[in-house]
Every structure is written in C-alpha cells, then in structure tokens.
mmCIF file of C-alpha atoms in Angstrom:
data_model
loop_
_atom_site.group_PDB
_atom_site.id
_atom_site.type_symbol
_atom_site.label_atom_id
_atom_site.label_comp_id
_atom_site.label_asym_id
_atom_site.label_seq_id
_atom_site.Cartn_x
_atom_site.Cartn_y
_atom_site.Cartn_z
ATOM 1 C CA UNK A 295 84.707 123.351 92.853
ATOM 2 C CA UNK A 296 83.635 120.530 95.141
ATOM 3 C CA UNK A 297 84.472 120.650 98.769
ATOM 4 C CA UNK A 298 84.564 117.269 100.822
ATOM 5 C CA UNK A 299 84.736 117.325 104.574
ATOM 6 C CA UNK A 300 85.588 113.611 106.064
ATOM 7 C CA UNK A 301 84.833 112.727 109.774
ATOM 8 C CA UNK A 302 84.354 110.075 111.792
ATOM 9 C CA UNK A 303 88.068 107.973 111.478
ATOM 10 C CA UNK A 304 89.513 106.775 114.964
ATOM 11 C CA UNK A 305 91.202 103.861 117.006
ATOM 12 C CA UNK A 306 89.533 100.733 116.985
ATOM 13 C CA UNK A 307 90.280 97.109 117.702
ATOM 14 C CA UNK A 308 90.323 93.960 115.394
ATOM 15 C CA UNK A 309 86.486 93.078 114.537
ATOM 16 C CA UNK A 310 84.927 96.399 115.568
ATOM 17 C CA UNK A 311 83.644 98.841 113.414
ATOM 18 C CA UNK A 312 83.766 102.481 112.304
ATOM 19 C CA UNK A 313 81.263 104.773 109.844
ATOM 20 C CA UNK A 314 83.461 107.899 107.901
ATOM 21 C CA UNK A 315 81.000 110.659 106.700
ATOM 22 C CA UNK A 316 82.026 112.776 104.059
ATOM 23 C CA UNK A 317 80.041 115.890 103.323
ATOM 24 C CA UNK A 318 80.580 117.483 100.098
ATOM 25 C CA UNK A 319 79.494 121.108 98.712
ATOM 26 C CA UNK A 320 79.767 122.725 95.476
ATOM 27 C CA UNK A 321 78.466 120.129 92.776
ATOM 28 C CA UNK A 322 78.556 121.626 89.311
ATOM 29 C CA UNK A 323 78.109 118.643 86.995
ATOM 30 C CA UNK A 324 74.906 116.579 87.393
ATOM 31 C CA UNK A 325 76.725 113.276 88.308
ATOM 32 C CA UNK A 326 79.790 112.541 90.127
ATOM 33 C CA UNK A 327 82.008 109.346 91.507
ATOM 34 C CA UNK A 328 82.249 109.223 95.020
ATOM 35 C CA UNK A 329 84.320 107.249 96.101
ATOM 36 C CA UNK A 330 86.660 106.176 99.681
ATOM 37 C CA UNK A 331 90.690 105.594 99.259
ATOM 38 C CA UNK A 332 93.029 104.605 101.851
ATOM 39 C CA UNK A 333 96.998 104.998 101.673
ATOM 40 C CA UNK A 334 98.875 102.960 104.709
ATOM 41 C CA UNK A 335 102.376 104.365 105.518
ATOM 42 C CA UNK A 336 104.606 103.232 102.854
ATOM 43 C CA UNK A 337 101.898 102.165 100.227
ATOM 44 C CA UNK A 338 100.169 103.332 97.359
ATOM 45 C CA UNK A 339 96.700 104.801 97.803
ATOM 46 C CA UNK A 340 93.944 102.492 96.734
ATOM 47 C CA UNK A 341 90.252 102.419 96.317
ATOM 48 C CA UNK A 342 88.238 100.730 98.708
ATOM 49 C CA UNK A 343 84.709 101.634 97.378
ATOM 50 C CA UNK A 344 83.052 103.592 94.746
ATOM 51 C CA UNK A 345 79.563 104.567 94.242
ATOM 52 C CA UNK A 346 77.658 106.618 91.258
ATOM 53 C CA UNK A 347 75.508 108.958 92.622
ATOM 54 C CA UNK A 348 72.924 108.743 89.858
ATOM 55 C CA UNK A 349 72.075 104.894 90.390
ATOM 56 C CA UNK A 350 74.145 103.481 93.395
ATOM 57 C CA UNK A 351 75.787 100.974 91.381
ATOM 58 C CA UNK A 352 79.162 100.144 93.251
ATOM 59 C CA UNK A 353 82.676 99.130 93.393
ATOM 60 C CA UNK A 354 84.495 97.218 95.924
ATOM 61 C CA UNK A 355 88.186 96.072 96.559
ATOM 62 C CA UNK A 356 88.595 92.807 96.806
ATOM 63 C CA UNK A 357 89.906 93.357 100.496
ATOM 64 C CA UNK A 358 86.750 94.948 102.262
ATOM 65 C CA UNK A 359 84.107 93.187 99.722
ATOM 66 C CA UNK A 360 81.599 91.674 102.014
ATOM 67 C CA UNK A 361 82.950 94.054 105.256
ATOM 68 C CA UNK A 362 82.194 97.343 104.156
ATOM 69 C CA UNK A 363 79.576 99.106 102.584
ATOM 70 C CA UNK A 364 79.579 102.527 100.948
ATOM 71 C CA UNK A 365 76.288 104.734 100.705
ATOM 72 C CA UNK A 366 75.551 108.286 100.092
ATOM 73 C CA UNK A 367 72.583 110.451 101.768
ATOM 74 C CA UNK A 368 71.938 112.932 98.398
ATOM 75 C CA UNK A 369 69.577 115.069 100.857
ATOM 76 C CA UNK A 370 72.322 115.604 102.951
ATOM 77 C CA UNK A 371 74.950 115.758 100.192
ATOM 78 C CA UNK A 372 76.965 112.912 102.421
ATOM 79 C CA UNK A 373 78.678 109.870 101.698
ATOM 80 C CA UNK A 374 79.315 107.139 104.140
ATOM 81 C CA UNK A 375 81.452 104.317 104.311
ATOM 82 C CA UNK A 376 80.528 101.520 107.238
ATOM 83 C CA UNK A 377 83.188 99.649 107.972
ATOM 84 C CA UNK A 378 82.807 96.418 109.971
ATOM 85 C CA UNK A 379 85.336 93.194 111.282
ATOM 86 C CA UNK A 380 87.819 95.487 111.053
ATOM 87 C CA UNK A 381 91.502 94.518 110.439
ATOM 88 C CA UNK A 382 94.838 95.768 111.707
ATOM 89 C CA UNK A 383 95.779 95.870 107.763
ATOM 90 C CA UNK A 384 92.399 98.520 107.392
ATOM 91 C CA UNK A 385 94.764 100.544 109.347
ATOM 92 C CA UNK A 386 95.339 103.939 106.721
ATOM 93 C CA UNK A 387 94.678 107.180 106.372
ATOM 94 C CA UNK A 388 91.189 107.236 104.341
ATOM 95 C CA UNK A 389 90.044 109.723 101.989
ATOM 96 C CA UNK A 390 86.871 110.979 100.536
ATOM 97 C CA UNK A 391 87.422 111.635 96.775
ATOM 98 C CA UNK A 392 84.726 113.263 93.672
ATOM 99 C CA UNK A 393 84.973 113.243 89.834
ATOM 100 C CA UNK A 394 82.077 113.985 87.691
ATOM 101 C CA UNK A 395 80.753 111.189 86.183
ATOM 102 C CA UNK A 396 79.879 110.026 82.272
ATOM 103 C CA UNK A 397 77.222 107.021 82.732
ATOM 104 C CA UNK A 398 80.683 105.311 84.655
ATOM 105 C CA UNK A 399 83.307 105.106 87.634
ATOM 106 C CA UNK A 400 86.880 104.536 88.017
ATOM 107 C CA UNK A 401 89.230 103.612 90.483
ATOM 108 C CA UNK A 402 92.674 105.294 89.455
ATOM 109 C CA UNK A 403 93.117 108.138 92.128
ATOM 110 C CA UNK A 404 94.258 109.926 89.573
ATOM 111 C CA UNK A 405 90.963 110.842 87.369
ATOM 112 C CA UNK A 406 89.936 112.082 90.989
ATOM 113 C CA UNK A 407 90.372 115.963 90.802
ATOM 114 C CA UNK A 408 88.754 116.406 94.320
ATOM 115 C CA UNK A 409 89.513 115.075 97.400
ATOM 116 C CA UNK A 410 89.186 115.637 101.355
ATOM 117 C CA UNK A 411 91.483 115.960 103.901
ATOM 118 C CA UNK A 412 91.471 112.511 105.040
ATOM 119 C CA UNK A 413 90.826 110.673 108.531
ATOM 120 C CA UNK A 414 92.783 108.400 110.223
ATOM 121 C CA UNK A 415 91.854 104.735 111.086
ATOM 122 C CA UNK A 416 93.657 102.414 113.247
ATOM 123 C CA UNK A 417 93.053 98.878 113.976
ATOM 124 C CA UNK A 418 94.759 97.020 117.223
ATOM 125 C CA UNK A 419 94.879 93.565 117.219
#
C-alpha cells in the first residue's frame, strides 16, 4: 500500500511561484506513475503532470506546459512539482497520486489507486 504525504501548497500572487513535495512510502511494484492533479471548486480533477519513475519521461497539460516542471528525488522517495508564473486559474486543491506502472503512464484519475491528501494553492491577481 503506498502512502503519499503532500506539502508545500499556499497563497501566492499572479507570477510567483510555489514547489509541492510529495513523499511516498510503501512501494511494492518496481515502477510506478507519479503524477500531480488539481480539482478547482466546481471542476473535474485533471492532470497537470506525470512522470515514470523508471526513466523520467513526462506528461504535461497543455495549461502549465512550459510553467511547471515535475521531478522526483528516488533517494528520498519524493516527488516535486515547481510551479512558476503562477495564475489565478492554478488556483485548486492539488494532489499527489501513484499507480504502478507497465513500460507507460496515464492521465485518467481513475487508474490512480493511490492518492494524498491534497494541498491547497491559491493565486491572487
């Protein structure tokens, strides 16, 4: 069972920045998805950016391509996500999310069994 601990969410204003760790415990396969959503009040959750563990190949929306960047630490067993010119429409709850991986990653929150408890981030304009 994987365990994922986010931190580092908060207020920020338009064009500043923000890094979200999220440490994870308990990996049983030997390759996972990790992977950042974000669900704004009355919206479906979406991916923002996905990363295989076992070659760093990556997946971005189309809305933070080129503004953030997602990266893992496997000594520490952390995954980042640096987020910079923020928006006041990056404003969400974001979440930290695992699935083991097959040579490939998804985006569908669904095929994501495991999942943190999520961090807030809010942009001002």
């Amino acid at each position: 069972q994987v365990q994922l601990v986010e931190s580092g969410g908060g207020s920020v204003q338009a064009g500043g920045s923000l890094r979200l760790s999220c440490a994870a415990s308990g990996y049983t396969y030997s390759s996972y998805c990790m992977a950042w959503f974000r669900q704004a009040p009355g919206k479906e959750r979406e991916a923002v950016a996905v990363i295989l563990d076992s070659d760093g190949s990556t997946i971005y929306s189309d809305s933070v391509k080129g503004r953030f960047t997602i990266s893992q630490d496997n000594a520490k067993n952390t995954l980042y996500l640096q987020m910079n010119s923020l928006k006041p429409e990056d404003t969400a709850i974001y979440y930290c999310a695992a699935r083991a991986a097959w040579g490939y990653c998804v985006t569908r929150p669904y095929d994501y069994p495991f999942w943190g408890q999520g961090t807030q981030v809010t942009v001002s304009s």
